[in-house]
């Protein structure tokens, strides 16, 4: 296997299962093999028996793997608070790195990862998967080429219920872990993080860049018994003048979205938008002259990011989402916490728990979030009694998140 690409996996449960399955299924035919894995709870990997049958060594830590092995690529799928530490370690051992989203909990950790990459002279890619998706990349190329003209407003809504089991993981919904490390796990920094990042990424001036956010105002709410927020509404202004609106919640009964509308001077781009049925699971642009362009169906479960990084290692090419393109998302998350440092609890009389495992949801929250999305406003701006406005936070020159 001298000419093959060796892969080390940190975290093989949760989302890490997807990398394990993909490499076991398609690795050999593409000259890629798993050199080893690390996970303190390997039993959470659904393919554990197959890993053992293939004599793939499994360790408790990143360091214990590298004490005995090397790897061309390390894939970091561990909880958020370990992303920086494990990425920097893997880079120092000579591996290229694909780190799952979000890049890190804080901007200072994100910058530390960039410094470690530069020192190691290795590739560091962040796994925001639509940045690697051909349909979304096609849209970005048209935006960069000026075919849609000036961006005016981009908005996205994602309402995804999550039950008690989702929050039973030790770090889920935490601001910090037991050792005091920042986690900042939330609806906007985990399950729906892609869709906030997508809006930043698609406006980047260059293919491997995101637009820079200059200001954020956030409203952060909570229905579940967690430290952090399960519902958020954010208004971001980018350095090109574009308004970016993001609405997301896990405290809902009905699953809606992802849904978006991107408004440009010469076109509007829809995805799963009720006013444009052709956008059901398709990214579709409607131009001012009534031309329609269908960019196709994004692959939500696709592994383009993995194979893009493999190709980059072999060919020395640039990956679609380097850390510089992911850092603006972390910047927005840090700014959101400063905009509303105290999470607002939903009124207890509006909170409903039902099902087994129980889903905690807020009465009529879907309608409220849809109304905000339709009016381009935050909950406090449409007269919702429980809503509270956050304060605008400047993100220009933002160097460090202190909480």
GROMACS .gro file of C-alpha atoms in nm, residues 9-381:
model
  373
    9UNK     CA    1  -1.017   0.878   1.211
   10UNK     CA    2  -1.069   1.068   1.537
   11UNK     CA    3  -1.427   1.006   1.640
   12UNK     CA    4  -1.605   0.708   1.482
   13UNK     CA    5  -1.946   0.746   1.648
   14UNK     CA    6  -2.205   1.010   1.559
   15UNK     CA    7  -2.122   1.178   1.229
   16UNK     CA    8  -1.789   0.991   1.224
   17UNK     CA    9  -1.988   0.679   1.131
   18UNK     CA   10  -2.037   0.829   0.784
   19UNK     CA   11  -1.663   0.848   0.717
   20UNK     CA   12  -1.612   0.494   0.844
   21UNK     CA   13  -1.884   0.357   0.616
   22UNK     CA   14  -1.762   0.551   0.313
   23UNK     CA   15  -1.401   0.441   0.354
   24UNK     CA   16  -1.494   0.079   0.417
   25UNK     CA   17  -1.721   0.082   0.112
   26UNK     CA   18  -1.515   0.283  -0.137
   27UNK     CA   19  -1.167   0.325   0.008
   28UNK     CA   20  -0.989   0.024  -0.143
   29UNK     CA   21  -1.102   0.093  -0.500
   30UNK     CA   22  -0.979   0.452  -0.464
   31UNK     CA   23  -0.643   0.368  -0.310
   32UNK     CA   24  -0.742   0.486   0.038
   33UNK     CA   25  -0.729   0.281   0.357
   34UNK     CA   26  -0.797   0.333   0.727
   35UNK     CA   27  -0.471   0.318   0.922
   36UNK     CA   28  -0.642   0.348   1.259
   37UNK     CA   29  -0.901   0.526   1.468
   38UNK     CA   30  -0.934   0.687   1.808
   39UNK     CA   31  -1.248   0.710   2.017
   40UNK     CA   32  -1.296   0.674   2.394
   41UNK     CA   33  -1.633   0.508   2.321
   42UNK     CA   34  -1.579   0.301   2.005
   43UNK     CA   35  -1.894   0.098   2.072
   44UNK     CA   36  -2.090   0.396   1.934
   45UNK     CA   37  -1.957   0.311   1.586
   46UNK     CA   38  -2.211   0.107   1.390
   47UNK     CA   39  -1.930  -0.050   1.183
   48UNK     CA   40  -1.711  -0.150   1.477
   49UNK     CA   41  -1.725  -0.523   1.398
   50UNK     CA   42  -1.612  -0.456   1.040
   51UNK     CA   43  -1.324  -0.239   1.162
   52UNK     CA   44  -1.213  -0.520   1.392
   53UNK     CA   45  -1.252  -0.779   1.116
   54UNK     CA   46  -1.016  -0.568   0.903
   55UNK     CA   47  -0.764  -0.553   1.191
   56UNK     CA   48  -0.786  -0.174   1.207
   57UNK     CA   49  -0.637  -0.061   1.539
   58UNK     CA   50  -0.855   0.156   1.763
   59UNK     CA   51  -0.705   0.380   2.031
   60UNK     CA   52  -0.841   0.596   2.310
   61UNK     CA   53  -0.663   0.914   2.199
   62UNK     CA   54  -0.504   1.090   1.903
   63UNK     CA   55  -0.164   1.080   2.073
   64UNK     CA   56  -0.176   0.706   2.133
   65UNK     CA   57  -0.240   0.645   1.762
   66UNK     CA   58   0.048   0.868   1.651
   67UNK     CA   59   0.281   0.708   1.903
   68UNK     CA   60   0.272   0.395   1.686
   69UNK     CA   61   0.157   0.508   1.339
   70UNK     CA   62   0.157   0.779   1.077
   71UNK     CA   63  -0.128   0.888   0.848
   72UNK     CA   64  -0.150   1.096   0.533
   73UNK     CA   65  -0.490   1.233   0.637
   74UNK     CA   66  -0.657   1.278   0.974
   75UNK     CA   67  -1.035   1.320   0.984
   76UNK     CA   68  -1.153   1.493   1.302
   77UNK     CA   69  -1.516   1.411   1.387
   78UNK     CA   70  -1.491   1.453   1.763
   79UNK     CA   71  -1.702   1.697   1.970
   80UNK     CA   72  -1.649   2.070   1.907
   81UNK     CA   73  -1.424   2.134   2.207
   82UNK     CA   74  -1.161   1.894   2.068
   83UNK     CA   75  -1.146   2.028   1.711
   84UNK     CA   76  -0.863   2.274   1.769
   85UNK     CA   77  -0.653   2.053   1.995
   86UNK     CA   78  -0.679   1.742   1.778
   87UNK     CA   79  -0.636   1.928   1.448
   88UNK     CA   80  -0.319   2.097   1.571
   89UNK     CA   81  -0.187   1.766   1.703
   90UNK     CA   82  -0.251   1.582   1.374
   91UNK     CA   83  -0.087   1.861   1.175
   92UNK     CA   84   0.218   1.850   1.402
   93UNK     CA   85   0.250   1.477   1.331
   94UNK     CA   86   0.260   1.548   0.958
   95UNK     CA   87  -0.097   1.465   0.857
   96UNK     CA   88  -0.323   1.668   0.635
   97UNK     CA   89  -0.653   1.732   0.816
   98UNK     CA   90  -1.023   1.730   0.733
   99UNK     CA   91  -1.199   1.871   1.041
  100UNK     CA   92  -1.574   1.846   1.068
  101UNK     CA   93  -1.788   2.155   1.111
  102UNK     CA   94  -1.794   2.381   1.298
  103UNK     CA   95  -1.426   2.467   1.270
  104UNK     CA   96  -1.388   2.546   1.641
  105UNK     CA   97  -1.575   2.693   1.935
  106UNK     CA   98  -1.390   3.028   1.929
  107UNK     CA   99  -1.216   3.255   1.682
  108UNK     CA  100  -0.889   3.232   1.875
  109UNK     CA  101  -0.894   2.853   1.838
  110UNK     CA  102  -0.971   2.890   1.467
  111UNK     CA  103  -0.670   3.117   1.422
  112UNK     CA  104  -0.454   2.874   1.618
  113UNK     CA  105  -0.555   2.603   1.370
  114UNK     CA  106  -0.456   2.824   1.077
  115UNK     CA  107  -0.116   2.890   1.235
  116UNK     CA  108  -0.065   2.516   1.291
  117UNK     CA  109  -0.149   2.447   0.927
  118UNK     CA  110   0.094   2.712   0.805
  119UNK     CA  111   0.369   2.577   1.029
  120UNK     CA  112   0.310   2.217   0.918
  121UNK     CA  113   0.270   2.313   0.550
  122UNK     CA  114  -0.019   2.073   0.521
  123UNK     CA  115  -0.378   2.096   0.394
  124UNK     CA  116  -0.650   2.185   0.643
  125UNK     CA  117  -1.009   2.154   0.518
  126UNK     CA  118  -1.330   2.217   0.713
  127UNK     CA  119  -1.626   1.989   0.646
  128UNK     CA  120  -1.905   2.234   0.560
  129UNK     CA  121  -2.032   1.998   0.297
  130UNK     CA  122  -2.227   2.228   0.065
  131UNK     CA  123  -1.901   2.416   0.001
  132UNK     CA  124  -1.793   2.097  -0.181
  133UNK     CA  125  -2.128   2.024  -0.348
  134UNK     CA  126  -2.135   2.068  -0.729
  135UNK     CA  127  -2.483   2.227  -0.732
  136UNK     CA  128  -2.394   2.490  -0.474
  137UNK     CA  129  -2.054   2.551  -0.630
  138UNK     CA  130  -2.224   2.616  -0.964
  139UNK     CA  131  -2.440   2.883  -0.800
  140UNK     CA  132  -2.134   3.043  -0.641
  141UNK     CA  133  -1.952   3.056  -0.974
  142UNK     CA  134  -2.245   3.244  -1.130
  143UNK     CA  135  -2.251   3.488  -0.837
  144UNK     CA  136  -1.877   3.547  -0.867
  145UNK     CA  137  -1.914   3.602  -1.242
  146UNK     CA  138  -2.173   3.874  -1.178
  147UNK     CA  139  -2.459   3.695  -1.355
  148UNK     CA  140  -2.697   3.760  -1.065
  149UNK     CA  141  -2.550   4.108  -1.005
  150UNK     CA  142  -2.533   4.273  -0.661
  151UNK     CA  143  -2.650   4.069  -0.360
  152UNK     CA  144  -2.913   4.244  -0.146
  153UNK     CA  145  -3.046   4.002   0.115
  154UNK     CA  146  -2.990   3.632   0.187
  155UNK     CA  147  -3.216   3.451   0.431
  156UNK     CA  148  -3.250   3.090   0.548
  157UNK     CA  149  -3.489   2.906   0.779
  158UNK     CA  150  -3.427   2.560   0.931
  159UNK     CA  151  -3.674   2.415   1.183
  160UNK     CA  152  -3.567   2.067   1.287
  161UNK     CA  153  -3.715   1.895   1.597
  162UNK     CA  154  -3.468   1.720   1.826
  163UNK     CA  155  -3.568   1.484   2.105
  164UNK     CA  156  -3.431   1.417   2.454
  165UNK     CA  157  -3.186   1.157   2.324
  166UNK     CA  158  -3.020   1.424   2.107
  167UNK     CA  159  -2.945   1.628   2.418
  168UNK     CA  160  -2.840   1.329   2.629
  169UNK     CA  161  -2.489   1.338   2.482
  170UNK     CA  162  -2.256   1.482   2.745
  171UNK     CA  163  -2.154   1.792   2.549
  172UNK     CA  164  -2.480   1.862   2.362
  173UNK     CA  165  -2.627   2.205   2.432
  174UNK     CA  166  -2.330   2.301   2.650
  175UNK     CA  167  -2.148   2.633   2.659
  176UNK     CA  168  -1.846   2.474   2.829
  177UNK     CA  169  -1.750   2.118   2.914
  178UNK     CA  170  -1.657   1.986   3.259
  179UNK     CA  171  -1.296   2.093   3.212
  180UNK     CA  172  -1.391   2.448   3.125
  181UNK     CA  173  -1.328   2.424   2.751
  182UNK     CA  174  -1.558   2.622   2.525
  183UNK     CA  175  -1.810   2.406   2.338
  184UNK     CA  176  -2.084   2.652   2.235
  185UNK     CA  177  -2.295   2.367   2.098
  186UNK     CA  178  -2.625   2.504   1.969
  187UNK     CA  179  -2.875   2.476   1.689
  188UNK     CA  180  -2.672   2.733   1.489
  189UNK     CA  181  -2.331   2.581   1.566
  190UNK     CA  182  -2.408   2.217   1.498
  191UNK     CA  183  -2.706   2.064   1.315
  192UNK     CA  184  -2.795   2.372   1.108
  193UNK     CA  185  -2.447   2.530   1.098
  194UNK     CA  186  -2.413   2.440   0.729
  195UNK     CA  187  -2.695   2.671   0.628
  196UNK     CA  188  -2.556   2.976   0.806
  197UNK     CA  189  -2.213   2.905   0.659
  198UNK     CA  190  -2.363   2.856   0.311
  199UNK     CA  191  -2.477   3.218   0.297
  200UNK     CA  192  -2.134   3.345   0.401
  201UNK     CA  193  -1.952   3.111   0.164
  202UNK     CA  194  -2.161   3.175  -0.146
  203UNK     CA  195  -2.085   3.549  -0.126
  204UNK     CA  196  -1.707   3.506  -0.109
  205UNK     CA  197  -1.519   3.714  -0.368
  206UNK     CA  198  -1.297   3.417  -0.452
  207UNK     CA  199  -1.398   3.052  -0.485
  208UNK     CA  200  -1.217   2.952  -0.165
  209UNK     CA  201  -1.337   3.247   0.043
  210UNK     CA  202  -1.642   3.354   0.240
  211UNK     CA  203  -1.774   3.706   0.280
  212UNK     CA  204  -1.664   3.883   0.599
  213UNK     CA  205  -1.938   3.965   0.854
  214UNK     CA  206  -1.913   4.317   1.001
  215UNK     CA  207  -2.203   4.325   1.247
  216UNK     CA  208  -2.448   4.084   1.408
  217UNK     CA  209  -2.764   4.116   1.614
  218UNK     CA  210  -2.895   3.791   1.758
  219UNK     CA  211  -3.193   3.668   1.956
  220UNK     CA  212  -3.125   3.342   2.140
  221UNK     CA  213  -3.396   3.135   2.308
  222UNK     CA  214  -3.430   2.807   2.498
  223UNK     CA  215  -3.708   2.556   2.563
  224UNK     CA  216  -3.501   2.245   2.640
  225UNK     CA  217  -3.325   2.199   2.976
  226UNK     CA  218  -2.982   2.290   2.837
  227UNK     CA  219  -2.721   2.560   2.898
  228UNK     CA  220  -2.722   2.704   2.549
  229UNK     CA  221  -2.991   2.806   2.301
  230UNK     CA  222  -3.208   2.575   2.089
  231UNK     CA  223  -3.369   2.858   1.892
  232UNK     CA  224  -3.205   3.155   1.721
  233UNK     CA  225  -3.276   3.445   1.490
  234UNK     CA  226  -2.982   3.647   1.357
  235UNK     CA  227  -2.928   3.952   1.140
  236UNK     CA  228  -2.578   3.987   0.997
  237UNK     CA  229  -2.440   4.264   0.780
  238UNK     CA  230  -2.148   4.165   0.557
  239UNK     CA  231  -1.864   4.386   0.439
  240UNK     CA  232  -2.022   4.404   0.091
  241UNK     CA  233  -2.341   4.555   0.239
  242UNK     CA  234  -2.552   4.240   0.214
  243UNK     CA  235  -2.807   4.164   0.486
  244UNK     CA  236  -2.800   3.799   0.600
  245UNK     CA  237  -3.089   3.659   0.805
  246UNK     CA  238  -3.080   3.318   0.972
  247UNK     CA  239  -3.366   3.148   1.158
  248UNK     CA  240  -3.319   2.807   1.322
  249UNK     CA  241  -3.484   2.602   1.596
  250UNK     CA  242  -3.492   2.255   1.748
  251UNK     CA  243  -3.785   2.352   1.978
  252UNK     CA  244  -4.049   2.278   1.716
  253UNK     CA  245  -4.290   1.994   1.652
  254UNK     CA  246  -4.291   2.016   1.272
  255UNK     CA  247  -3.981   1.982   1.054
  256UNK     CA  248  -3.954   2.267   0.800
  257UNK     CA  249  -3.660   2.343   0.574
  258UNK     CA  250  -3.388   2.409   0.507
  259UNK     CA  251  -3.557   2.683   0.309
  260UNK     CA  252  -3.389   2.986   0.162
  261UNK     CA  253  -3.433   3.290  -0.058
  262UNK     CA  254  -3.126   3.476  -0.181
  263UNK     CA  255  -3.213   3.815  -0.333
  264UNK     CA  256  -2.987   3.974  -0.593
  265UNK     CA  257  -3.036   4.276  -0.819
  266UNK     CA  258  -3.091   4.054  -1.125
  267UNK     CA  259  -3.236   3.735  -0.972
  268UNK     CA  260  -3.377   3.557  -0.671
  269UNK     CA  261  -3.251   3.212  -0.575
  270UNK     CA  262  -3.489   2.970  -0.403
  271UNK     CA  263  -3.457   2.640  -0.223
  272UNK     CA  264  -3.758   2.455  -0.077
  273UNK     CA  265  -3.949   2.784  -0.094
  274UNK     CA  266  -4.331   2.757  -0.074
  275UNK     CA  267  -4.382   3.040  -0.325
  276UNK     CA  268  -4.180   2.856  -0.589
  277UNK     CA  269  -4.267   2.482  -0.609
  278UNK     CA  270  -3.989   2.414  -0.861
  279UNK     CA  271  -3.742   2.477  -0.579
  280UNK     CA  272  -3.844   2.161  -0.389
  281UNK     CA  273  -3.502   2.015  -0.302
  282UNK     CA  274  -3.353   2.208  -0.596
  283UNK     CA  275  -3.157   2.533  -0.604
  284UNK     CA  276  -3.337   2.748  -0.861
  285UNK     CA  277  -3.264   3.104  -0.978
  286UNK     CA  278  -3.541   3.319  -1.124
  287UNK     CA  279  -3.401   3.611  -1.324
  288UNK     CA  280  -3.566   3.951  -1.378
  289UNK     CA  281  -3.631   3.861  -1.745
  290UNK     CA  282  -3.819   3.547  -1.624
  291UNK     CA  283  -3.540   3.308  -1.722
  292UNK     CA  284  -3.508   3.016  -1.483
  293UNK     CA  285  -3.190   2.828  -1.404
  294UNK     CA  286  -3.202   2.503  -1.205
  295UNK     CA  287  -2.866   2.439  -1.040
  296UNK     CA  288  -2.971   2.093  -0.933
  297UNK     CA  289  -3.025   1.897  -0.615
  298UNK     CA  290  -2.763   1.932  -0.340
  299UNK     CA  291  -2.651   1.602  -0.192
  300UNK     CA  292  -2.713   1.628   0.183
  301UNK     CA  293  -2.533   1.304   0.262
  302UNK     CA  294  -2.263   1.336  -0.002
  303UNK     CA  295  -1.897   1.270   0.065
  304UNK     CA  296  -1.762   1.519  -0.188
  305UNK     CA  297  -1.559   1.679   0.092
  306UNK     CA  298  -1.370   1.357   0.164
  307UNK     CA  299  -1.280   1.286  -0.198
  308UNK     CA  300  -1.199   1.651  -0.268
  309UNK     CA  301  -0.943   1.645   0.012
  310UNK     CA  302  -0.801   1.313  -0.110
  311UNK     CA  303  -0.761   1.466  -0.459
  312UNK     CA  304  -0.598   1.776  -0.308
  313UNK     CA  305  -0.344   1.562  -0.121
  314UNK     CA  306  -0.254   1.378  -0.440
  315UNK     CA  307  -0.256   1.681  -0.669
  316UNK     CA  308  -0.159   1.969  -0.446
  317UNK     CA  309  -0.481   2.155  -0.527
  318UNK     CA  310  -0.672   2.391  -0.298
  319UNK     CA  311  -0.971   2.255  -0.109
  320UNK     CA  312  -1.311   2.422  -0.141
  321UNK     CA  313  -1.342   2.517   0.225
  322UNK     CA  314  -1.007   2.601   0.386
  323UNK     CA  315  -1.016   2.739   0.742
  324UNK     CA  316  -1.021   3.100   0.618
  325UNK     CA  317  -1.359   3.026   0.456
  326UNK     CA  318  -1.495   2.864   0.773
  327UNK     CA  319  -1.374   3.120   1.028
  328UNK     CA  320  -1.652   3.375   0.945
  329UNK     CA  321  -1.909   3.123   1.069
  330UNK     CA  322  -1.729   3.092   1.404
  331UNK     CA  323  -1.706   3.471   1.415
  332UNK     CA  324  -2.084   3.496   1.377
  333UNK     CA  325  -2.144   3.238   1.651
  334UNK     CA  326  -1.912   3.418   1.892
  335UNK     CA  327  -2.074   3.751   1.807
  336UNK     CA  328  -2.423   3.606   1.856
  337UNK     CA  329  -2.333   3.502   2.211
  338UNK     CA  330  -2.213   3.854   2.286
  339UNK     CA  331  -2.525   4.004   2.129
  340UNK     CA  332  -2.740   3.808   2.377
  341UNK     CA  333  -2.514   3.672   2.654
  342UNK     CA  334  -2.812   3.558   2.866
  343UNK     CA  335  -3.028   3.303   2.683
  344UNK     CA  336  -3.399   3.388   2.705
  345UNK     CA  337  -3.622   3.107   2.830
  346UNK     CA  338  -3.952   3.057   2.652
  347UNK     CA  339  -4.255   3.104   2.882
  348UNK     CA  340  -4.325   2.774   3.058
  349UNK     CA  341  -4.692   2.783   2.962
  350UNK     CA  342  -4.594   2.765   2.593
  351UNK     CA  343  -4.361   2.466   2.629
  352UNK     CA  344  -4.499   2.124   2.536
  353UNK     CA  345  -4.330   1.787   2.586
  354UNK     CA  346  -4.460   1.481   2.406
  355UNK     CA  347  -4.348   1.152   2.257
  356UNK     CA  348  -4.092   0.895   2.364
  357UNK     CA  349  -3.815   0.999   2.365
  358UNK     CA  350  -3.975   1.334   2.440
  359UNK     CA  351  -3.962   1.626   2.199
  360UNK     CA  352  -3.978   1.965   2.369
  361UNK     CA  353  -4.147   2.222   2.148
  362UNK     CA  354  -4.296   2.568   2.178
  363UNK     CA  355  -4.657   2.638   2.088
  364UNK     CA  356  -4.690   2.806   1.746
  365UNK     CA  357  -4.314   2.863   1.716
  366UNK     CA  358  -4.316   2.736   1.355
  367UNK     CA  359  -4.567   3.006   1.259
  368UNK     CA  360  -4.371   3.279   1.435
  369UNK     CA  361  -4.042   3.183   1.271
  370UNK     CA  362  -4.210   3.160   0.930
  371UNK     CA  363  -4.359   3.506   0.983
  372UNK     CA  364  -4.017   3.646   1.073
  373UNK     CA  365  -3.870   3.482   0.763
  374UNK     CA  366  -4.144   3.628   0.544
  375UNK     CA  367  -4.111   3.980   0.687
  376UNK     CA  368  -3.728   3.983   0.711
  377UNK     CA  369  -3.753   4.060   1.081
  378UNK     CA  370  -3.645   3.918   1.417
  379UNK     CA  371  -3.906   3.800   1.672
  380UNK     CA  372  -3.872   4.114   1.885
  381UNK     CA  373  -3.951   4.325   1.577
   0.00000   0.00000   0.00000
